[in-house]
mmCIF file of C-alpha atoms in Angstrom:
data_model
loop_
_atom_site.group_PDB
_atom_site.id
_atom_site.type_symbol
_atom_site.label_atom_id
_atom_site.label_comp_id
_atom_site.label_asym_id
_atom_site.label_seq_id
_atom_site.Cartn_x
_atom_site.Cartn_y
_atom_site.Cartn_z
ATOM 1 C CA MET A 1478 129.877 99.469 124.364
ATOM 2 C CA SER A 1479 127.271 97.179 125.783
ATOM 3 C CA THR A 1480 123.674 96.990 124.635
ATOM 4 C CA GLU A 1481 122.783 98.742 127.877
ATOM 5 C CA GLN A 1482 124.344 101.914 126.418
ATOM 6 C CA TYR A 1483 122.344 101.881 123.203
ATOM 7 C CA LYS A 1484 119.004 100.768 121.822
ATOM 8 C CA ILE A 1485 118.105 99.075 118.581
ATOM 9 C CA LYS A 1486 114.801 100.362 117.273
ATOM 10 C CA ALA A 1487 112.632 100.144 114.191
ATOM 11 C CA TYR A 1488 113.005 103.251 112.084
ATOM 12 C CA SER A 1489 110.579 106.069 112.732
ATOM 13 C CA PRO A 1490 110.277 109.357 110.796
ATOM 14 C CA LYS A 1491 111.247 111.223 113.966
ATOM 15 C CA PHE A 1492 114.773 109.850 113.390
ATOM 16 C CA ALA A 1493 115.024 111.004 109.755
ATOM 17 C CA LYS A 1494 117.335 113.979 110.328
ATOM 18 C CA LYS A 1495 119.660 112.034 112.610
ATOM 19 C CA THR A 1496 119.697 109.096 110.188
ATOM 20 C CA VAL A 1497 120.625 111.336 107.259
ATOM 21 C CA THR A 1498 123.386 112.854 109.394
ATOM 22 C CA VAL A 1499 124.906 109.374 109.853
ATOM 23 C CA MET A 1500 124.451 108.647 106.150
ATOM 24 C CA ARG A 1501 126.316 111.824 105.244
ATOM 25 C CA LYS A 1502 129.182 110.907 107.582
ATOM 26 C CA VAL A 1503 129.565 107.422 106.148
ATOM 27 C CA SER A 1504 128.138 107.800 102.625
ATOM 28 C CA GLN A 1505 129.185 104.481 101.117
ATOM 29 C CA ARG A 1506 126.840 104.950 98.200
ATOM 30 C CA THR A 1507 124.004 107.184 97.175
ATOM 31 C CA PHE A 1508 120.343 106.480 96.530
ATOM 32 C CA GLY A 1509 119.341 108.182 93.307
ATOM 33 C CA ASN A 1510 120.092 111.879 93.623
ATOM 34 C CA LEU A 1511 120.752 111.732 97.354
ATOM 35 C CA GLY A 1512 124.440 112.379 96.799
ATOM 36 C CA THR A 1513 123.714 115.788 95.334
ATOM 37 C CA ASP A 1514 120.505 116.653 97.187
ATOM 38 C CA ASN A 1515 120.546 119.087 100.057
ATOM 39 C CA PHE A 1516 119.972 117.895 103.607
ATOM 40 C CA ASP A 1517 116.215 118.581 103.649
ATOM 41 C CA ASP A 1518 115.684 116.717 100.361
ATOM 42 C CA GLN A 1519 117.624 113.757 101.755
ATOM 43 C CA VAL A 1520 115.480 113.755 104.900
ATOM 44 C CA ASN A 1521 112.312 113.827 102.804
ATOM 45 C CA HIS A 1522 113.617 110.951 100.667
ATOM 46 C CA PHE A 1523 114.266 108.885 103.787
ATOM 47 C CA LYS A 1524 110.802 109.582 105.180
ATOM 48 C CA ASN A 1525 108.787 109.291 101.999
ATOM 49 C CA VAL A 1526 110.658 106.747 99.874
ATOM 50 C CA LEU A 1527 113.128 104.543 101.726
ATOM 51 C CA ALA A 1528 111.087 104.153 104.914
ATOM 52 C CA LYS A 1529 108.052 103.086 102.877
ATOM 53 C CA LYS A 1530 109.921 100.721 100.567
ATOM 54 C CA TYR A 1531 112.340 98.982 102.965
ATOM 55 C CA GLU A 1532 112.718 97.799 106.532
ATOM 56 C CA MET A 1533 115.095 99.849 108.662
ATOM 57 C CA ARG A 1534 116.643 99.415 112.070
ATOM 58 C CA ILE A 1535 118.578 102.094 113.856
ATOM 59 C CA VAL A 1536 120.935 102.073 116.790
ATOM 60 C CA THR A 1537 120.436 105.050 119.067
ATOM 61 C CA SER A 1538 121.989 106.272 122.254
ATOM 62 C CA PHE A 1539 119.962 105.202 125.257
ATOM 63 C CA ASN A 1540 118.330 108.642 125.419
ATOM 64 C CA GLU A 1541 117.723 108.550 121.621
ATOM 65 C CA ARG A 1542 119.596 111.802 121.039
ATOM 66 C CA VAL A 1543 122.210 110.268 118.735
ATOM 67 C CA ILE A 1544 122.034 107.697 115.948
ATOM 68 C CA TYR A 1545 125.038 105.362 115.915
ATOM 69 C CA GLY A 1546 124.021 103.189 112.992
ATOM 70 C CA VAL A 1547 121.327 102.255 110.515
ATOM 71 C CA THR A 1548 120.583 99.306 108.275
ATOM 72 C CA ILE A 1549 118.210 99.330 105.322
ATOM 73 C CA PHE A 1550 117.001 95.989 103.999
ATOM 74 C CA ASN A 1551 114.204 93.745 102.814
ATOM 75 C CA ASP A 1552 113.782 89.995 103.134
ATOM 76 C CA HIS A 1553 116.294 89.212 100.370
ATOM 77 C CA GLN A 1554 118.571 92.230 100.113
ATOM 78 C CA LEU A 1555 120.839 94.245 102.382
ATOM 79 C CA ILE A 1556 120.556 97.713 100.908
ATOM 80 C CA GLU A 1557 122.803 99.567 103.333
ATOM 81 C CA LEU A 1558 124.628 99.151 106.620
ATOM 82 C CA LEU A 1559 126.005 102.378 108.056
ATOM 83 C CA VAL A 1560 127.733 102.975 111.377
ATOM 84 C CA ASP A 1561 129.051 106.310 112.567
ATOM 85 C CA PRO A 1562 132.849 106.129 112.139
ATOM 86 C CA VAL A 1563 133.332 107.184 115.768
ATOM 87 C CA LYS A 1564 131.396 104.077 116.910
ATOM 88 C CA LYS A 1565 133.095 101.504 114.653
ATOM 89 C CA GLY A 1566 134.558 98.461 116.369
ATOM 90 C CA LEU A 1567 131.895 98.322 119.079
ATOM 91 C CA GLY A 1568 129.846 95.475 117.596
ATOM 92 C CA ILE A 1569 127.069 97.655 116.182
ATOM 93 C CA SER A 1570 127.601 96.410 112.608
ATOM 94 C CA ASN A 1571 127.440 92.803 113.807
ATOM 95 C CA GLU A 1572 124.195 93.389 115.692
ATOM 96 C CA LEU A 1573 122.581 95.130 112.734
ATOM 97 C CA LEU A 1574 123.701 92.399 110.331
ATOM 98 C CA ASP A 1575 122.314 89.728 112.654
ATOM 99 C CA ILE A 1576 118.939 91.492 112.598
ATOM 100 C CA VAL A 1577 118.951 91.576 108.804
ATOM 101 C CA LYS A 1578 119.892 87.884 108.611
ATOM 102 C CA ASN A 1579 117.152 86.946 111.096
ATOM 103 C CA GLN A 1580 114.542 88.953 109.175
ATOM 104 C CA SER A 1581 115.626 87.528 105.814
ATOM 105 C CA SER A 1582 114.214 84.694 103.779
ATOM 106 C CA GLY A 1583 117.513 82.849 104.312
ATOM 107 C CA ASN A 1584 119.167 84.368 101.258
ATOM 108 C CA LEU A 1585 120.595 87.872 101.088
ATOM 109 C CA SER A 1586 122.464 89.851 98.508
ATOM 110 C CA CYS A 1587 124.268 93.157 98.822
ATOM 111 C CA GLU A 1588 125.809 95.327 96.144
ATOM 112 C CA THR A 1589 128.422 97.742 97.385
ATOM 113 C CA LYS A 1590 131.549 99.446 96.118
ATOM 114 C CA SER A 1591 132.730 99.977 99.681
ATOM 115 C CA ARG A 1592 135.771 97.810 100.333
ATOM 116 C CA GLN A 1593 135.196 98.136 104.057
ATOM 117 C CA LEU A 1594 131.610 96.862 103.848
ATOM 118 C CA GLY A 1595 132.633 94.144 101.384
ATOM 119 C CA THR A 1596 135.346 92.917 103.738
ATOM 120 C CA PHE A 1597 132.935 93.009 106.673
ATOM 121 C CA LEU A 1598 130.352 91.003 104.740
ATOM 122 C CA GLN A 1599 132.906 88.371 103.771
ATOM 123 C CA GLN A 1600 134.003 88.084 107.399
ATOM 124 C CA ASN A 1601 130.360 87.411 108.265
ATOM 125 C CA GLY A 1602 129.494 84.619 105.861
ATOM 126 C CA PHE A 1603 128.848 86.458 102.598
ATOM 127 C CA GLU A 1604 130.572 85.313 99.428
ATOM 128 C CA MET A 1605 131.599 87.643 96.620
ATOM 129 C CA THR A 1606 129.893 86.433 93.440
ATOM 130 C CA THR A 1607 130.885 89.248 91.090
ATOM 131 C CA ALA A 1608 132.663 92.535 91.529
ATOM 132 C CA ASN A 1609 130.800 94.487 94.196
ATOM 133 C CA LYS A 1610 128.103 91.813 94.746
ATOM 134 C CA PHE A 1611 127.948 89.645 97.839
ATOM 135 C CA VAL A 1612 125.511 86.862 98.749
ATOM 136 C CA TRP A 1613 124.687 84.987 101.936
ATOM 137 C CA HIS A 1614 122.730 81.761 102.328
ATOM 138 C CA GLU A 1615 121.458 80.443 105.624
ATOM 139 C CA ASN A 1616 122.862 77.020 106.410
#
């Protein structure tokens, strides 16, 4: 998939439902009660809590009908990196991680129990410091 087939955009509340749909497909971890909340509560949490507290970038289809991936972060922490399982292996994770690294203060940490995300992070310059915690430092 080339970047001509998708767009990377800053998160907007209009994408909340589609973003939660991707989160539910991939669900590597939960934010508070999101794991047990119903869909509408999860959407409201994205709009009213996560979107106000963190930076987010999404990858959409060119016509913006489908969300392929989302990353949630701040200048020193990668909170989440989610890509629709159907779109894995197309470079979306790499592009989202590059955005997070470029927006960072030069140091990032990520806590995750996902082996897949942990492996991906290690393949992209993160070091495991403790169980489930990964750090990256800009050279």
